[in-house]
PDB file of C-alpha atoms in Angstrom:
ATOM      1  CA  UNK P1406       0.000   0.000   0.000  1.00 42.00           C
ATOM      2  CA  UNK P1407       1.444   3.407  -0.555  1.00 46.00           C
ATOM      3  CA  UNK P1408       1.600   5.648   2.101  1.00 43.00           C
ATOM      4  CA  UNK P1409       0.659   9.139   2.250  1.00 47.00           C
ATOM      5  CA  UNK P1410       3.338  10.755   2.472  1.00 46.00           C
ATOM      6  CA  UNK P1411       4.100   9.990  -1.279  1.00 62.00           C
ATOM      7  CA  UNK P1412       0.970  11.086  -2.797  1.00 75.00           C
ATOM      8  CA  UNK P1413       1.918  14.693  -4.799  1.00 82.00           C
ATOM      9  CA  UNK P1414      -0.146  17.385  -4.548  1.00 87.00           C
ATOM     10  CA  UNK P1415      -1.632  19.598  -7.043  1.00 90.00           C
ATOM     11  CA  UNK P1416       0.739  22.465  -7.799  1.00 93.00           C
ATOM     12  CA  UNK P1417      -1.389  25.918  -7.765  1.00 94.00           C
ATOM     13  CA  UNK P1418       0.534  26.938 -10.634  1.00 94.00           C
ATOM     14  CA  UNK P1419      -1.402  24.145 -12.751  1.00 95.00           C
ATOM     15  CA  UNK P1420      -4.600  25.072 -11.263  1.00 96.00           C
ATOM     16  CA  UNK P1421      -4.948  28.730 -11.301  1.00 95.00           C
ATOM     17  CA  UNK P1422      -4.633  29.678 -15.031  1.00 95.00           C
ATOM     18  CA  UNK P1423      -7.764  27.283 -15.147  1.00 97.00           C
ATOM     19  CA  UNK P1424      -9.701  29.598 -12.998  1.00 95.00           C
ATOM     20  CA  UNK P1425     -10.722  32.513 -16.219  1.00 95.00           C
ATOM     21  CA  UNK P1426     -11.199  30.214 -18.853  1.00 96.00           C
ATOM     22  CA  UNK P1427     -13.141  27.962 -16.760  1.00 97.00           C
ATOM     23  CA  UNK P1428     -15.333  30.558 -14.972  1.00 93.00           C
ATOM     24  CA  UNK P1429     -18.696  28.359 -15.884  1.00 93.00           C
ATOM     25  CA  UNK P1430     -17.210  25.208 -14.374  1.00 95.00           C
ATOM     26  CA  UNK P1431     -16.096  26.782 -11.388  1.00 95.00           C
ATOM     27  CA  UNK P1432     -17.065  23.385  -9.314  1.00 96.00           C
ATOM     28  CA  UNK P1433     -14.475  21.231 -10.871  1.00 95.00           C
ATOM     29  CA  UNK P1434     -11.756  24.193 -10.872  1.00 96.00           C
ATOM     30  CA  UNK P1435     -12.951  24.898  -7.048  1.00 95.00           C
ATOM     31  CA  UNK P1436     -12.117  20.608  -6.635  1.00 94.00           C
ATOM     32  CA  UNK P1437      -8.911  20.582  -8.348  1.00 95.00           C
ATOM     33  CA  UNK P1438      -7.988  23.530  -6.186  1.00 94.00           C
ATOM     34  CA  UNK P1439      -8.536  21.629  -3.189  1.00 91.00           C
ATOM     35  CA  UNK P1440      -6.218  19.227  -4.646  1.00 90.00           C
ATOM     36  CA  UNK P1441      -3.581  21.822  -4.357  1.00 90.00           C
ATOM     37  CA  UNK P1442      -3.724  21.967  -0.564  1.00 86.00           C
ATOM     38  CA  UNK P1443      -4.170  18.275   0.186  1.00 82.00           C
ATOM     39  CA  UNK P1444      -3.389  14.754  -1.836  1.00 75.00           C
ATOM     40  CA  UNK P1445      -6.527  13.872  -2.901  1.00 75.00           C
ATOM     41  CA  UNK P1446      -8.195  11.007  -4.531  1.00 89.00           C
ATOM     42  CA  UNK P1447      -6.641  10.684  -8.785  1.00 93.00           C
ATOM     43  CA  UNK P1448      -9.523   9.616  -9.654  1.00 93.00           C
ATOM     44  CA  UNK P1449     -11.090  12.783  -8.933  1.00 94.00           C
ATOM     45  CA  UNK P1450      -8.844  14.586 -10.563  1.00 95.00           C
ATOM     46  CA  UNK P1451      -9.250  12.749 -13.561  1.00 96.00           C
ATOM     47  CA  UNK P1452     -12.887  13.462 -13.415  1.00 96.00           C
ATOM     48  CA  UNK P1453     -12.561  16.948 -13.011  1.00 96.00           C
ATOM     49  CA  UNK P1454     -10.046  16.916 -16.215  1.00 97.00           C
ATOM     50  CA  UNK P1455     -12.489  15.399 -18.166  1.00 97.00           C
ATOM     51  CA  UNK P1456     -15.295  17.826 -16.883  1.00 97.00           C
ATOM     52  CA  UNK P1457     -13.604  20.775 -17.683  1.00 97.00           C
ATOM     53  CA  UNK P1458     -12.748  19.443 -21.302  1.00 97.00           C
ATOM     54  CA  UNK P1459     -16.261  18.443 -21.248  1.00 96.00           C
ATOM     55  CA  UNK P1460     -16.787  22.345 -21.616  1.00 96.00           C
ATOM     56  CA  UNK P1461     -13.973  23.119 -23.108  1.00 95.00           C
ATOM     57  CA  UNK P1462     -13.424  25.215 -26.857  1.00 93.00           C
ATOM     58  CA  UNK P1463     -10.047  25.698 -28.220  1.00 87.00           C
ATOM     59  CA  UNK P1464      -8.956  28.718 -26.348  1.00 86.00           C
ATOM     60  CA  UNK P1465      -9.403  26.681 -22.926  1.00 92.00           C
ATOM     61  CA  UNK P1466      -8.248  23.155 -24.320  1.00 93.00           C
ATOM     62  CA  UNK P1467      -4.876  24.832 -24.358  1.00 93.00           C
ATOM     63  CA  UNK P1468      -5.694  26.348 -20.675  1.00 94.00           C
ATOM     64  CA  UNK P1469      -5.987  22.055 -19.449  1.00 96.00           C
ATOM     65  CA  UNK P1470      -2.598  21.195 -21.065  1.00 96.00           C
ATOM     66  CA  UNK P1471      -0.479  21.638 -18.081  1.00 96.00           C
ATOM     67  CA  UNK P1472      -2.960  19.802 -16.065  1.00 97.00           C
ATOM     68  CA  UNK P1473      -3.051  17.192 -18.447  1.00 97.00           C
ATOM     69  CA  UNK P1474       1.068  16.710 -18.275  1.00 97.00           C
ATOM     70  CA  UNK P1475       1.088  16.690 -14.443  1.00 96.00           C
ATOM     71  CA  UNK P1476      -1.386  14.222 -14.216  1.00 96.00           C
ATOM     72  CA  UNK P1477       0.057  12.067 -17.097  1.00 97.00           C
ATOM     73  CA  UNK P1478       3.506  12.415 -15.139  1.00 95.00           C
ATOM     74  CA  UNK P1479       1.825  11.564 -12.159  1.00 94.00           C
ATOM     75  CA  UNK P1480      -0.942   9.326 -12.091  1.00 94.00           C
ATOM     76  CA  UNK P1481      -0.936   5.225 -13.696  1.00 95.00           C
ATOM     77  CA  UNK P1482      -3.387   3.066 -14.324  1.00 94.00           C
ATOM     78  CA  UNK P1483      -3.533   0.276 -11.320  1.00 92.00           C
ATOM     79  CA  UNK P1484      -4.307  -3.375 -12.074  1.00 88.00           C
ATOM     80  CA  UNK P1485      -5.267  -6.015  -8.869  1.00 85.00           C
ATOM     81  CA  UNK P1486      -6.050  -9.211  -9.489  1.00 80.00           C
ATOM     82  CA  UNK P1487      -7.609 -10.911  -6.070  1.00 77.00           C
ATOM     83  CA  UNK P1488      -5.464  -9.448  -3.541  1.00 80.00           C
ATOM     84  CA  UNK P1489      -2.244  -9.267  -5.564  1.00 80.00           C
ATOM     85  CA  UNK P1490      -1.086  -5.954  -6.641  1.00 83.00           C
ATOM     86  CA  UNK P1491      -0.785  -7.025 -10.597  1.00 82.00           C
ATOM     87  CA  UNK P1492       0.793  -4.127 -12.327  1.00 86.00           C
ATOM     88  CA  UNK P1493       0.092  -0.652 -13.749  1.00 90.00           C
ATOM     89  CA  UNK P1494       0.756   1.238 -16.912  1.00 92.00           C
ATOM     90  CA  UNK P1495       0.401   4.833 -17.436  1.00 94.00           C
ATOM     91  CA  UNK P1496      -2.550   7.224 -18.025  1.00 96.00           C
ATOM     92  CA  UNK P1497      -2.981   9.267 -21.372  1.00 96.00           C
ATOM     93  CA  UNK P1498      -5.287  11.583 -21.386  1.00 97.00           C
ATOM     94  CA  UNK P1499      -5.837  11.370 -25.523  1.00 95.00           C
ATOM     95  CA  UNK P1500      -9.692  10.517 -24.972  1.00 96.00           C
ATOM     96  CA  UNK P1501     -12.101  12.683 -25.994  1.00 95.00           C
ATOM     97  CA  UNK P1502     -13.854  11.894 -22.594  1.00 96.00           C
ATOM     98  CA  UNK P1503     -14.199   9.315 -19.557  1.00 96.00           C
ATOM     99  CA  UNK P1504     -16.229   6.853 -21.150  1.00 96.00           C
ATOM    100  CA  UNK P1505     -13.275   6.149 -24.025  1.00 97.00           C
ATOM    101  CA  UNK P1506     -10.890   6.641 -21.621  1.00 96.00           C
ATOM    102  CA  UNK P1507     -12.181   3.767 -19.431  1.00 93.00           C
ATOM    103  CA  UNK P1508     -13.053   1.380 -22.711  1.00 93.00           C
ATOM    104  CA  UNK P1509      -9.505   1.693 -23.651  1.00 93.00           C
ATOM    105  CA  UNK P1510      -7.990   0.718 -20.476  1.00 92.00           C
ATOM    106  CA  UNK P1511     -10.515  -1.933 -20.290  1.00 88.00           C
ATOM    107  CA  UNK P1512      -9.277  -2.976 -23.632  1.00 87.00           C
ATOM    108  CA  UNK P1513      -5.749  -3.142 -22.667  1.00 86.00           C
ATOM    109  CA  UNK P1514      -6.361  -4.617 -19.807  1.00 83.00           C
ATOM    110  CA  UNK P1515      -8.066  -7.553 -21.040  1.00 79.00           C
ATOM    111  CA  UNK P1516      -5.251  -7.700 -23.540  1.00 72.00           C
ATOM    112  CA  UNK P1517      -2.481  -8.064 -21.072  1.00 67.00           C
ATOM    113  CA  UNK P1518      -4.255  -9.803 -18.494  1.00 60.00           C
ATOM    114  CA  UNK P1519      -6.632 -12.693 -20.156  1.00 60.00           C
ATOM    115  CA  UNK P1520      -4.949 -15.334 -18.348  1.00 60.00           C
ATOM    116  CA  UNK P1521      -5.787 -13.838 -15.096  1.00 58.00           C
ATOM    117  CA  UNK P1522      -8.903 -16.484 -13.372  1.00 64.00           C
ATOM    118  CA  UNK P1523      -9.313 -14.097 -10.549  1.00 70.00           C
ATOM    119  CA  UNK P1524     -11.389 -11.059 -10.534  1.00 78.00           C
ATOM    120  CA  UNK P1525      -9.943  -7.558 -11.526  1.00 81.00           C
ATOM    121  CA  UNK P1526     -10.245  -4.745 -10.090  1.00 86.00           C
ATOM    122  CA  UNK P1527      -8.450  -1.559 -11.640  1.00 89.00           C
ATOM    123  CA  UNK P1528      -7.935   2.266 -10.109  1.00 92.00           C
ATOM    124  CA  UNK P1529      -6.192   5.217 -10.948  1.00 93.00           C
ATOM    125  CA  UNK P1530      -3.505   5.733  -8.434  1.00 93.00           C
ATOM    126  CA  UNK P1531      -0.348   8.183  -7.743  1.00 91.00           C
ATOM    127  CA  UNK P1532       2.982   6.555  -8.823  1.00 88.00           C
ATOM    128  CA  UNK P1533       5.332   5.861  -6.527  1.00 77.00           C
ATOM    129  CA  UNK P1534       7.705   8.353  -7.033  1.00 52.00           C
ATOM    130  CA  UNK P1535      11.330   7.480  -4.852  1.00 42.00           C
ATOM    131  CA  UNK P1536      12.639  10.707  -3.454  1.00 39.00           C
TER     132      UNK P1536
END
């Protein structure tokens, strides 16, 4: 299990240029804030991503690329089969939303992992980054 103490937090210097071009999704911006001042959950904040692109035109796409390379640096794609921690790969963020985003992984998933009998159960998760 990874311990806290790991877990990155959202640099405010990602966030903040998010906060004009974002004005009418001010809940997800308001979210990945609070990401800035505590770890928080990556699956949230790959939510919130896709929210804001969600509502997104060209002017503000550009706005969510930092965002997008911290979390791609950041944040992997977790694979457990029964208890056993059974690998990870990395997250793109080259979806046009959450739905493809999860179909792919699925997809690669089932790929890599279709001799697994057990269940699986897969999460996004910080990487464990050594100091």
């Amino acid at each position: 299990m990874r311990s806290e103490a790991t877990e990155p937090t959202l640099p405010e210097s990602v966030v903040r240029p998010l906060c004009q071009p974002f004005k009418k999704a001010a809940d997800s911006v308001l979210d990945l804030y609070g990401m800035t001042q505590t770890a928080s959950s990556p699956g949230q904040c790959v939510q919130c991503f896709f929210k804001l692109l969600h509502v997104s035109d060209a002017h503000s796409q550009a706005a969510l690329e930092p965002l997008k390379c911290w979390m791609e640096e950041h944040i992997e794609v977790s694979i457990r089969a029964g208890d056993a921690h059974s690998g990870s790969f990395p997250l793109y963020l080259d979806a046009p939303d959450l739905d493809q985003l999860c179909e792919s992984v699925l997809e690669r998933v089932c790929l890599d992992t279709m001799t697994h009998t057990r269940p699986i159960e897969l999460s996004f998760e910080f990487r464990n980054h050594v100091a």
